[in-house]
Amino acid sequence: MAFHHIQYYFIVLLMATFLTTHSNAELTPDFYNDVCPQALSIINTIVRQKLDFKPRMGAHLLRLHFHDCFVNGCDGSVLLDDTPNFIGEKTAKGNIDSLKGFMLVDIIKAELDKACKGPVVSCADILAVIARDSVSILGGPSYWYQVLLGRRDARNASMKDAESYLPSQLFNLSQLVSNFESQGLNLKDLVALSGAHTIGMAKCSTFRERIYNDTNIDPDFATCLQDNCPLHGGDDNFEALDFLTPQVFDNSYYKNLVSKIGLFHSDQELFKGDGSESDMLVELYSRDSDAFARDFKASMIKMGNIKPLTGNFGEIRTYCGKVN
Ligand code: HEM
Ligand SMILES: *[C@@H]1O[C@H](CO)[C@@H](O)[C@H](O)[C@H]1NC(C)=O
Ligand SMILES: *[C@@H]1O[C@H](CO)[C@@H](O)[C@H](O)[C@H]1NC(C)=O
Ligand SMILES: *[C@@H]1O[C@H](CO)[C@@H](O)[C@H](O)[C@H]1NC(C)=O
């Protein structure tokens, strides 16, 4: 009897060891070097071609990776269409009619599968690479970093999880901090990653409350934006997230915050002029673009490491929009 217990114990121990080693498999920059050495250059070529005539696409692609990682890890779940088994993240509040770039992801995936003779590059990894490519194409070589690879794709997704894990632009600083902390990201990551709002656009419905009700805002800026974002109607009218250089990935987002012209309530929460730790980081990044580039890249790698599926978990999808 005792002997059987010991045998049983060993089998459980072996399984546990197997599971942990596999789930903890580390991402590596050279994951596709043997199986598809041309993968990264194929992705870069397509992203570059697209951004050359549509820079806004870079903002779409960067945001896709963020929304993927914050909902049960960087597992490509954000790309899944609804099925009879689950309602996915695409239709979640905050994503619906807002997240874009899915078609380009599908095009990249098809080109990769053709070149690699089969589905070897995961959709989750594609999102990580196109985010990096977008940032470095729109920002220049100082924003280039090595992307860690080897993520696999989820077989399900949850609208409910997207709605509970993605931060809202109405959040205050402590809500933002705890939202990021629940992902293993600290205040510095929060401030650095928010610098992504140096590119892209937002709808009137997302910043209306700020330009009519916030006090921590430059009053001329508020009045100016009210033209294109009336109290009633015009919900889908767009404004640039970075008023100064909307199509360049740079540190001007932080200059805006210091001038109280951040677009979202959540953006301006990072700088209130009260000398807090968050204020100091915003000030640092506003005057030192190298410090911003360094910290942004480090935090992107950290975000890209949120709960990846590795080893035998998940799958390599054939189509990014549906499970195999
Ligand atoms: C800190 C909390 C954050 C909040 C509350 C937030 C919220 C938002 C909102 C409301 C929009 C506008 C959506 C629309 O109008 O359709 C937006 C756009 C955007 N966000 Fe964030 N975001 C946050 C952090 C991030 C992070 C960490 C990244 C990437 C690393 C990011 C990347 C972007 C980009 C690039 C856009 C522009 C998208 C486009 O033009 O298509 N955001 N964000
Ligand atoms: C996805 O599927 C796994 C395994 O079937 C399950 O444990 C997990 O809770 C599911 N996740 C969601 C978001 O439904
Ligand atoms: C932030 O918002 C939460 C939820 O509304 C609230 O409980 C908290 O008091 C706020 N914190 C600050 C510092 O305003
Ligand atoms: C401004 O705040 C008031 C009081 O909370 C609220 O009723 C109103 O809807 C807000 N206005 C906007 C544009 O959000």
Short mmCIF file of N, CA, C and O and ligand atoms in Angstrom, two decimals, residues 172-175 269, ligand 3:
data_model
loop_
_atom_site.label_atom_id
_atom_site.label_comp_id
_atom_site.label_asym_id
_atom_site.label_seq_id
_atom_site.Cartn_x
_atom_site.Cartn_y
_atom_site.Cartn_z
N ASN A 172 -8.13 56.81 -12.11
CA ASN A 172 -7.19 57.71 -11.44
C ASN A 172 -5.86 56.98 -11.25
O ASN A 172 -5.74 55.80 -11.58
N LEU A 173 -4.88 57.70 -10.70
CA LEU A 173 -3.54 57.12 -10.61
C LEU A 173 -3.51 55.82 -9.82
O LEU A 173 -2.89 54.84 -10.25
N SER A 174 -4.23 55.79 -8.68
CA SER A 174 -4.13 54.56 -7.89
C SER A 174 -4.80 53.38 -8.59
O SER A 174 -4.35 52.25 -8.47
N GLN A 175 -5.85 53.65 -9.35
CA GLN A 175 -6.47 52.57 -10.13
C GLN A 175 -5.53 52.08 -11.23
O GLN A 175 -5.44 50.88 -11.49
N GLU A 269 -3.36 61.96 -15.13
CA GLU A 269 -3.18 61.46 -13.76
C GLU A 269 -1.71 61.18 -13.46
O GLU A 269 -1.29 61.20 -12.30
C1 LIG B 3 -9.52 56.54 -7.26
O1 LIG B 3 -10.75 55.96 -7.64
C2 LIG B 3 -11.25 55.00 -6.74
C3 LIG B 3 -12.46 54.33 -7.38
O2 LIG B 3 -13.36 55.31 -7.85
C4 LIG B 3 -11.55 55.65 -5.42
O3 LIG B 3 -12.03 54.72 -4.49
C5 LIG B 3 -10.29 56.30 -4.88
O4 LIG B 3 -10.57 57.02 -3.72
C6 LIG B 3 -9.66 57.22 -5.90
N1 LIG B 3 -8.34 57.61 -5.42
C7 LIG B 3 -7.95 58.87 -5.44
C8 LIG B 3 -6.58 59.10 -4.87
O5 LIG B 3 -8.60 59.77 -5.88
#
